Coordinates of C-alpha atoms in Angstrom, one line a residue:
M1 CA -40.5 0.6 9.5
R2 CA -43.5 -1.7 9.2
R3 CA -42.2 -3.0 5.8
T4 CA -38.8 -3.8 7.3
M5 CA -40.2 -5.4 10.4
M6 CA -42.7 -7.4 8.4
L7 CA -40.0 -8.7 6.0
A8 CA -37.8 -9.8 9.0
M9 CA -40.8 -11.7 10.5
V10 CA -41.7 -13.4 7.2
L11 CA -38.1 -14.5 6.7
A12 CA -37.7 -15.7 10.2
V13 CA -40.8 -17.9 9.8
A14 CA -39.6 -19.2 6.4
S15 CA -36.2 -20.1 8.0
A16 CA -37.9 -21.9 10.8
V17 CA -40.0 -24.0 8.4
S18 CA -37.1 -24.8 6.0
G19 CA -34.6 -25.5 8.8
T20 CA -32.2 -22.8 7.6
R21 CA -30.8 -21.0 10.7
T22 CA -30.1 -17.3 11.1
P23 CA -27.4 -15.5 13.1
E24 CA -29.9 -15.3 15.9
T25 CA -30.5 -19.1 16.0
S26 CA -27.2 -20.5 14.7
A27 CA -24.9 -22.3 17.1
L28 CA -22.0 -20.7 15.3
F29 CA -22.9 -17.2 16.7
E30 CA -22.8 -15.6 20.1
R31 CA -25.2 -12.9 21.2
H32 CA -23.8 -9.6 22.5
V33 CA -25.5 -6.5 23.8
V34 CA -24.0 -3.1 23.8
P35 CA -24.4 -1.7 27.3
E36 CA -24.6 1.9 26.2
S37 CA -27.5 1.4 23.7
G38 CA -29.0 -2.0 24.3
V39 CA -28.3 -2.9 20.7
A40 CA -27.9 -6.6 20.2
F41 CA -25.5 -8.1 17.6
Y42 CA -24.3 -11.6 16.9
R43 CA -20.6 -12.5 16.6
L44 CA -19.2 -15.5 14.8
R45 CA -17.5 -17.7 17.3
T46 CA -13.7 -17.2 17.4
G47 CA -11.6 -19.9 15.8
L48 CA -14.3 -21.7 13.9
V49 CA -12.2 -21.6 10.7
D50 CA -9.1 -19.8 11.9
E51 CA -7.7 -17.5 14.5
S52 CA -8.9 -14.3 12.8
Q53 CA -12.3 -14.0 10.9
Q54 CA -12.9 -10.8 9.1
S55 CA -16.0 -9.4 7.2
L56 CA -15.6 -8.7 3.5
Y57 CA -14.9 -5.3 2.0
F58 CA -17.8 -2.9 2.2
T59 CA -18.4 -3.0 -1.6
T60 CA -19.2 -6.7 -1.5
D61 CA -22.6 -8.2 -0.6
A62 CA -21.3 -11.0 1.6
M63 CA -24.7 -12.7 2.4
T64 CA -27.0 -14.2 -0.1
E65 CA -30.6 -12.9 -0.2
D66 CA -32.0 -16.3 0.7
G67 CA -30.1 -16.1 3.9
R68 CA -28.3 -19.4 3.4
F69 CA -24.6 -18.3 2.9
L70 CA -22.3 -15.7 4.6
L71 CA -18.9 -15.1 3.1
F72 CA -15.9 -13.8 5.1
C73 CA -12.1 -14.0 5.3
A74 CA -10.1 -16.2 7.7
G75 CA -6.4 -16.6 8.6
K76 CA -4.0 -16.4 11.4
N77 CA -3.8 -13.5 13.9
E78 CA -1.1 -11.3 12.5
F79 CA 0.1 -10.1 15.9
A80 CA 0.3 -13.6 17.5
H81 CA 3.0 -15.1 15.2
P82 CA 6.4 -13.4 15.5
E83 CA 8.0 -16.5 13.9
I84 CA 6.3 -15.6 10.6
G85 CA 7.7 -12.1 10.5
K86 CA 7.3 -8.6 12.0
S87 CA 4.7 -7.5 9.4
P88 CA 3.3 -10.7 7.8
D89 CA 0.9 -10.3 4.8
A90 CA -2.3 -12.1 4.1
R91 CA -0.6 -14.8 2.1
Q92 CA 1.9 -15.6 4.9
L93 CA -1.0 -15.8 7.3
G94 CA -2.9 -18.3 5.2
Y95 CA -5.8 -15.9 4.5
T96 CA -8.6 -17.3 2.3
L97 CA -12.3 -16.8 1.8
A98 CA -14.5 -18.8 4.1
L99 CA -18.2 -19.6 4.3
V100 CA -21.0 -20.1 6.8
D101 CA -23.8 -22.4 5.5
F102 CA -26.9 -21.6 7.6
E103 CA -28.7 -24.7 6.2
T104 CA -26.1 -27.1 7.6
D105 CA -24.9 -24.7 10.3
E106 CA -21.3 -25.2 9.4
A107 CA -18.4 -22.8 8.8
V108 CA -15.8 -24.0 6.2
R109 CA -12.7 -22.7 4.5
L110 CA -12.8 -22.1 0.8
D111 CA -9.6 -22.5 -1.2
I112 CA -9.9 -18.9 -2.6
P113 CA -7.1 -16.4 -1.8
R114 CA -8.2 -13.4 0.3
G115 CA -9.6 -10.7 -2.0
I116 CA -12.7 -8.9 -3.1
P117 CA -15.0 -11.3 -5.0
F118 CA -18.1 -10.5 -6.9
V119 CA -21.1 -12.1 -5.4
D120 CA -24.5 -12.6 -7.1
T121 CA -26.7 -12.7 -4.0
K122 CA -29.8 -13.9 -6.0
T123 CA -28.2 -16.9 -7.6
D124 CA -25.7 -17.8 -4.8
Q125 CA -22.7 -17.6 -7.0
L126 CA -19.3 -15.8 -6.7
W127 CA -16.5 -14.9 -9.1
Y128 CA -12.9 -14.2 -8.3
V129 CA -9.4 -14.0 -9.9
R130 CA -7.1 -16.9 -9.3
K131 CA -3.4 -16.5 -9.9
N132 CA -1.1 -19.1 -11.5
G133 CA 1.2 -19.5 -8.5
N134 CA 2.5 -16.0 -7.8
S135 CA 1.7 -14.6 -11.3
Y136 CA -1.5 -13.5 -13.0
R137 CA 0.0 -14.9 -16.3
G138 CA -1.8 -18.1 -16.9
G139 CA -4.3 -17.3 -14.2
A140 CA -8.1 -17.3 -14.6
I141 CA -11.4 -15.7 -13.6
C142 CA -13.3 -18.5 -11.8
R143 CA -16.8 -19.1 -10.6
R144 CA -18.2 -21.0 -7.6
D145 CA -21.8 -22.2 -7.4
L146 CA -22.3 -22.2 -3.7
K147 CA -25.5 -24.4 -3.7
V148 CA -23.9 -27.0 -6.0
D149 CA -20.4 -27.3 -4.6
P150 CA -18.8 -24.3 -2.9
H151 CA -15.3 -26.0 -3.3
K152 CA -15.4 -26.5 -7.0
D153 CA -14.0 -24.0 -9.5
V154 CA -15.6 -23.4 -12.8
V155 CA -13.1 -21.6 -15.1
E156 CA -15.0 -18.8 -16.9
C157 CA -12.0 -17.4 -18.8
R158 CA -8.2 -17.4 -18.7
I159 CA -6.7 -14.0 -18.1
P160 CA -6.1 -12.7 -21.6
D161 CA -2.4 -12.7 -22.7
E162 CA -2.7 -9.2 -24.3
I163 CA -2.9 -7.7 -20.9
F164 CA 0.7 -8.7 -20.3
A165 CA 2.1 -7.5 -23.6
G166 CA 5.4 -5.8 -22.9
V167 CA 4.9 -5.9 -19.2
R168 CA 7.9 -6.2 -16.9
R169 CA 6.2 -6.1 -13.5
E170 CA 2.7 -7.2 -12.4
H171 CA 0.9 -5.4 -9.6
W172 CA -2.7 -6.6 -10.0
I173 CA -5.5 -7.3 -12.5
T174 CA -8.2 -5.7 -10.4
T175 CA -9.0 -4.7 -6.9
H176 CA -12.8 -4.9 -7.2
I177 CA -14.0 -7.4 -9.8
T178 CA -17.5 -6.6 -11.0
L179 CA -19.6 -8.3 -13.8
T180 CA -22.1 -7.3 -16.5
K181 CA -25.8 -7.9 -16.0
N182 CA -25.6 -11.2 -18.0
R183 CA -22.5 -12.2 -16.0
R184 CA -20.5 -12.9 -19.2
K185 CA -18.0 -10.1 -18.9
A186 CA -15.8 -8.8 -16.0
F187 CA -14.8 -5.2 -15.6
V188 CA -11.2 -4.9 -14.5
A189 CA -8.7 -2.0 -13.8
F190 CA -5.2 -3.5 -14.0
Y191 CA -1.9 -2.0 -12.8
M192 CA 1.3 -3.1 -14.6
D193 CA 4.8 -1.8 -14.4
D194 CA 4.9 1.6 -12.6
D195 CA 2.9 3.7 -15.0
H196 CA 0.4 1.4 -16.8
W197 CA -3.1 1.9 -15.5
E198 CA -5.8 0.5 -17.9
Q199 CA -9.5 -0.4 -17.5
G200 CA -11.8 -2.6 -19.6
M201 CA -13.7 -5.8 -20.0
V202 CA -12.6 -9.4 -20.0
N203 CA -15.0 -11.3 -22.3
F204 CA -15.7 -14.8 -21.0
D205 CA -17.0 -16.1 -24.3
T206 CA -14.2 -14.8 -26.5
G207 CA -11.4 -14.8 -24.0
R208 CA -10.3 -11.3 -25.2
F209 CA -9.7 -8.1 -23.3
E210 CA -11.8 -5.1 -24.5
S211 CA -9.9 -2.0 -23.5
W212 CA -11.7 1.1 -22.2
G213 CA -8.4 3.0 -22.4
R214 CA -5.7 4.1 -20.0
T215 CA -5.7 6.7 -17.3
P216 CA -2.7 8.9 -16.7
F217 CA -3.1 8.3 -13.0
Y218 CA -3.2 5.3 -10.6
A219 CA -6.8 4.1 -10.5
N220 CA -8.5 1.4 -8.6
H221 CA -11.8 0.7 -6.6
D222 CA -13.2 -0.2 -10.0
Q223 CA -16.9 -0.9 -10.0
L224 CA -19.2 -1.4 -13.0
N225 CA -22.6 0.2 -12.7
P226 CA -25.1 -2.6 -11.6
Q227 CA -27.7 -1.5 -14.2
D228 CA -25.5 0.0 -17.0
D229 CA -22.7 -2.1 -18.6
S230 CA -21.3 1.0 -20.4
L231 CA -20.5 2.9 -17.2
A232 CA -18.0 2.3 -14.4
L233 CA -16.8 4.1 -11.4
I234 CA -13.1 4.4 -10.7
A235 CA -11.0 6.2 -8.0
R236 CA -7.9 8.2 -8.4
E237 CA -6.5 6.5 -5.3
E238 CA -4.0 8.2 -3.0
C239 CA -4.4 11.5 -4.9
W240 CA -3.8 13.4 -1.6
E241 CA -0.2 12.2 -1.5
R242 CA 0.9 11.6 -5.1
P243 CA 2.4 14.5 -7.0
D244 CA 0.0 14.2 -9.9
G245 CA -3.0 14.5 -7.5
R246 CA -1.6 17.5 -5.6
A247 CA -0.8 19.2 -8.9
F248 CA -4.3 18.7 -10.2
M249 CA -5.8 20.3 -7.0
N250 CA -3.4 23.2 -7.2
R251 CA -4.4 23.9 -10.8
Y252 CA -8.1 23.2 -10.8
G253 CA -9.1 23.4 -7.1
W254 CA -11.1 20.1 -7.0
Y255 CA -10.1 17.0 -5.1
P256 CA -9.7 14.5 -8.0
R257 CA -11.0 11.2 -6.5
L258 CA -14.2 10.2 -8.3
Y259 CA -14.3 9.4 -12.0
L260 CA -16.8 7.9 -14.4
A261 CA -15.3 5.7 -17.1
R262 CA -16.9 4.7 -20.4
P263 CA -15.9 2.3 -23.3
D264 CA -14.9 5.1 -25.6
G265 CA -12.0 5.9 -23.3
S266 CA -13.5 9.1 -21.8
R267 CA -13.1 9.8 -18.1
E268 CA -15.3 12.3 -16.3
L269 CA -14.2 13.8 -13.0
V270 CA -17.1 14.1 -10.5
P271 CA -16.2 16.8 -7.9
S272 CA -17.4 16.4 -4.3
K273 CA -19.4 19.6 -4.2
I274 CA -20.5 20.0 -0.6
V275 CA -17.2 19.1 0.9
N276 CA -14.2 19.1 -1.5
N277 CA -13.0 15.7 -0.4
A278 CA -14.1 12.2 -1.1
T279 CA -13.3 8.6 -0.3
H280 CA -14.7 5.1 -0.4
E281 CA -17.4 5.2 -3.0
R282 CA -20.1 2.7 -4.1
W283 CA -23.0 2.5 -6.6
T284 CA -26.5 2.5 -5.4
A285 CA -28.4 -0.8 -6.1
D286 CA -30.5 0.9 -8.8
G287 CA -27.5 2.3 -10.6
K288 CA -29.0 5.8 -10.6
G289 CA -26.1 7.3 -8.6
F290 CA -23.4 6.6 -6.2
Y291 CA -22.5 7.5 -2.6
F292 CA -19.3 8.2 -0.9
C293 CA -17.8 9.6 2.3
A294 CA -16.7 13.3 2.4
P295 CA -14.5 13.9 5.4
G296 CA -14.2 17.6 6.1
P297 CA -14.2 20.2 8.9
N298 CA -16.6 19.8 11.8
G299 CA -20.2 20.3 10.7
H300 CA -19.2 19.5 7.1
S301 CA -18.6 15.8 7.0
G302 CA -21.0 13.1 5.9
V303 CA -22.1 10.4 3.5
M304 CA -23.0 12.1 0.2
Y305 CA -25.1 10.9 -2.8
H306 CA -24.4 11.9 -6.4
D307 CA -27.4 11.7 -8.8
L308 CA -26.3 10.8 -12.3
A309 CA -29.3 12.3 -14.1
T310 CA -29.2 15.7 -12.4
G311 CA -25.7 16.0 -11.2
D312 CA -27.1 17.1 -7.8
Q313 CA -25.4 16.0 -4.6
T314 CA -27.1 15.6 -1.3
C315 CA -26.1 14.6 2.2
L316 CA -27.5 11.2 3.3
C317 CA -26.0 11.2 6.7
P318 CA -24.2 14.2 8.4
M319 CA -21.7 12.2 10.4
R320 CA -17.9 11.8 10.1
C321 CA -17.2 8.5 8.3
M322 CA -14.8 6.4 6.4
H323 CA -16.7 3.5 4.8
P324 CA -20.4 3.9 4.1
S325 CA -23.3 1.5 3.3
L326 CA -26.8 2.3 2.0
T327 CA -29.9 0.1 1.9
A328 CA -31.4 -0.5 -1.5
D329 CA -34.4 1.8 -0.7
R330 CA -31.9 4.5 0.5
R331 CA -33.7 4.9 3.8
Y332 CA -30.9 3.7 6.1
V333 CA -27.1 4.4 6.2
A334 CA -24.3 2.7 8.1
W335 CA -20.7 3.8 8.5
D336 CA -17.6 3.5 10.6
D337 CA -15.9 6.4 12.4
Y338 CA -12.4 6.2 13.7
Q339 CA -10.7 7.3 16.9
H340 CA -8.9 10.5 16.2
T341 CA -5.1 10.1 16.0
K342 CA -2.5 12.6 14.9
K343 CA -1.4 10.4 12.1
Y344 CA -3.4 7.7 10.2
F345 CA -2.5 4.1 10.6
R346 CA -4.2 0.8 9.9
G347 CA -5.6 -0.8 13.0
R348 CA -7.1 2.2 14.7
A349 CA -10.1 1.8 17.0
F350 CA -13.5 2.6 15.4
K351 CA -17.2 2.6 16.1
I352 CA -20.2 1.5 13.8
G353 CA -23.1 3.8 13.3
F354 CA -26.7 3.4 12.0
W355 CA -28.6 6.3 10.6
N356 CA -32.4 6.5 9.9
R357 CA -32.9 9.1 7.1
E358 CA -36.6 9.3 7.6
T359 CA -36.3 10.4 11.3
R360 CA -32.8 11.8 11.1
R361 CA -31.8 9.8 14.2
G362 CA -28.9 7.5 14.7
I363 CA -27.5 5.0 17.1
W364 CA -24.2 3.3 17.6
A365 CA -24.4 -0.4 16.7
Q366 CA -21.0 -0.8 18.2
P367 CA -19.4 1.9 20.4
M368 CA -15.7 2.8 20.1
G369 CA -13.7 -0.4 20.2
V370 CA -10.0 -1.1 20.7
A371 CA -7.0 -0.5 18.5
V372 CA -5.1 -3.6 17.3
A373 CA -2.1 -1.8 16.0
T374 CA 0.1 1.3 16.5
L375 CA 1.7 3.8 14.2
E376 CA 5.0 2.0 14.6
R377 CA 3.5 -1.4 13.9
Q378 CA 0.6 -1.1 11.6
S379 CA -1.7 -3.9 10.3
N380 CA -1.3 -5.3 6.8
L381 CA -4.9 -6.7 6.8
H382 CA -7.1 -3.7 6.4
P383 CA -8.7 -4.2 9.8
D384 CA -11.4 -1.6 9.4
G385 CA -15.1 -1.8 10.3
H386 CA -16.4 -2.0 6.7
P387 CA -20.0 -2.0 7.7
T388 CA -22.3 -3.4 5.0
F389 CA -26.0 -4.1 4.7
V390 CA -26.3 -7.7 3.7
G391 CA -28.9 -10.5 3.1
G392 CA -31.3 -8.2 1.3
D393 CA -30.6 -5.5 3.8
R394 CA -31.9 -7.6 6.7
Y395 CA -28.5 -7.5 8.5
L396 CA -25.7 -5.1 9.1
A397 CA -22.3 -6.8 9.0
W398 CA -18.9 -5.5 10.1
T399 CA -15.5 -6.5 11.4
Y400 CA -15.1 -6.6 15.2
L401 CA -11.6 -6.0 16.6
N402 CA -10.3 -7.7 19.8
A403 CA -7.5 -6.4 22.1
D404 CA -5.2 -9.3 21.2
G405 CA -5.3 -8.4 17.5
H406 CA -7.7 -11.1 16.2
M407 CA -10.8 -10.1 14.3
D408 CA -14.4 -11.5 14.4
V409 CA -17.4 -11.1 12.1
A410 CA -20.4 -9.3 13.6
L411 CA -24.0 -9.1 12.4
A412 CA -26.8 -7.0 13.7
P413 CA -30.4 -7.4 12.6
T414 CA -31.5 -4.2 10.8
A415 CA -35.2 -4.2 12.0
P416 CA -34.4 -3.5 15.7
L417 CA -32.0 -0.7 14.6
V418 CA -34.9 0.8 12.6
A419 CA -37.3 0.5 15.4
R420 CA -34.9 2.0 17.9
T421 CA -34.4 5.1 15.7
Q422 CA -38.1 5.5 14.7
K423 CA -39.6 7.3 17.6
A424 CA -38.4 10.3 19.5
D425 CA -37.6 9.6 23.1
P426 CA -36.1 12.5 25.0
G427 CA -34.9 10.0 27.7
D428 CA -33.0 7.8 25.2
R429 CA -29.4 9.0 25.6
A430 CA -28.1 6.4 23.1
L431 CA -29.8 8.2 20.2
F432 CA -28.3 11.2 18.4
T433 CA -29.4 13.6 15.7
G434 CA -27.6 15.8 13.3
E435 CA -27.9 18.2 10.3
L436 CA -25.2 19.1 7.8
K437 CA -24.4 22.8 8.2
S438 CA -24.6 25.0 5.2
S439 CA -21.9 27.6 4.5
A440 CA -24.4 30.3 5.7
D441 CA -24.8 28.6 9.1
C442 CA -21.0 28.1 9.6
R443 CA -19.6 30.6 12.0
E444 CA -16.1 30.0 10.6
G445 CA -16.9 31.7 7.3
T446 CA -17.5 30.5 3.8
L447 CA -16.0 27.1 2.9
E448 CA -14.1 27.7 -0.3
W449 CA -10.7 27.3 -2.0
V450 CA -8.5 30.4 -1.8
P451 CA -5.3 30.9 -3.9
K452 CA -2.1 30.9 -1.9
S453 CA -1.4 34.4 -3.0
K454 CA -4.6 35.7 -1.3
I455 CA -4.2 33.9 2.0
Y456 CA -2.8 37.0 3.8
D457 CA -5.8 39.0 2.6
L458 CA -8.1 37.0 4.9
D459 CA -9.2 37.9 8.4
L460 CA -6.8 35.5 10.2
W461 CA -5.8 34.9 13.8
E462 CA -2.5 36.5 14.7
G463 CA -1.1 33.0 15.5
D464 CA -2.0 31.8 12.0
L465 CA 0.3 34.4 10.5
I466 CA 3.2 33.0 12.5
F467 CA 2.4 29.5 11.6
L468 CA 2.0 30.2 7.8
R469 CA 5.3 32.1 7.6
K470 CA 7.1 29.3 9.3
I471 CA 5.5 26.8 6.8
E472 CA 6.7 29.0 3.9
S473 CA 10.3 28.9 5.3
E474 CA 10.3 25.2 4.3
C475 CA 11.3 24.2 7.8
D476 CA 11.2 20.4 8.1
F477 CA 9.7 20.3 11.6
F478 CA 8.7 22.7 14.3
T479 CA 6.4 23.0 17.3
L480 CA 4.5 26.1 18.0
K481 CA 2.6 27.1 21.2
L482 CA 0.2 30.1 20.9
I483 CA -1.3 31.8 23.9
Y484 CA -4.5 33.9 23.6
D485 CA -6.4 35.9 26.3
K486 CA -10.1 35.5 26.8
D487 CA -10.8 38.2 24.2
G488 CA -8.8 36.4 21.5
N489 CA -5.7 38.6 21.6
L490 CA -2.4 36.9 21.1
I491 CA -0.3 37.4 24.3
G492 CA 2.5 34.9 23.7
S493 CA 4.1 32.4 21.4
E494 CA 6.8 29.8 21.9
M495 CA 8.5 27.9 19.0
D496 CA 11.0 25.0 19.0

């Protein structure tokens, strides 16, 4: 804690001397205090660039380490303009990247379409893919030097023509552009036609595409290892609902989300070992492993870490989560947790958590907020919390939702969160603790995959048998009410 607090004080003094402001001192931000916990965070004033201002995706370091620049997305409130359409997309809403310059204390729009750029937080540069109109053909990978001119494009390389050979329909070139250590190649995972999924490098110096081979499944969330240019992390996205993903699980038993990709075309599945489920992965800063969320039954959810050298997996934070973030020293974890609904939809309410791994104590940086959408009218803008440690881990950034549908950027200093979770205080009701239960501690039995043919050999509740047999009858929809007495005996059932 002393190291984090000292770093925050040194940077605050340096900012005061240089004239560079911080979220705490900038006129662009408003201070808010969470009544339940006393946590203070700073919210970018609404409407500085546009009606809605959203933090970047959790895999992007949105604030430079010198503390001068903060990147975010800005556009119109999708729920306030029925004249645009019932479900307008980011392009229709005028979404672009935007920038806070803490040296000039200004917020400006950048003419960069909304997306997930690659940001070098040490050199204050960013890279992104620019289309040629509505097509990637003739488009380019561009760079912006924020200190020199944040509005000027430097074309690194045209998108290679060989990517489009024989292509009838474009989907995208990449979802998460990442660069090699010398910043002269970009790793991409493109999606063309309905069955062409390929990963590889775009070489800025030669203008050629260097293929790492295709995958027989839809892959995205592509991220090059930050320390090893010959290793990338890709995700078998939507494997829970696509036939190929379900078939894999039925055959092998493992949830096929996480894959390591290499230049020789090999793909290595990395199973989620503690909880057989995985989502929203990211490399650690040192490249020695990656972390991800593993949503599972109560007592078996958390942020997990996979060590490349040993293959071991450990729980970093035993809380239910969707999008995780981890400080470079791996001491602190942030995540968002959603309000439970019967069916998933974009725009649900969420809360933002902070976890101290040394003390195993946590606190809510933001309590449960408001939903901005419904199952019938979902959001098209990915309005999730996406908490991310930024600015050399000095701040925690996330998206703050408002009841009218517009979004704001929120930043909480990390040091007070660390201090608050450092010491045990029995009277502090805002703090919480937790441990991931082992299978031996779980009173529900051993967590394991069981063949369908063996289901009825298990010690099941009587009502489970009724439910399972109805499922096997391939009935499209039914409701079932089961009534048990205090001793666990089934005394009644009602089915519609």
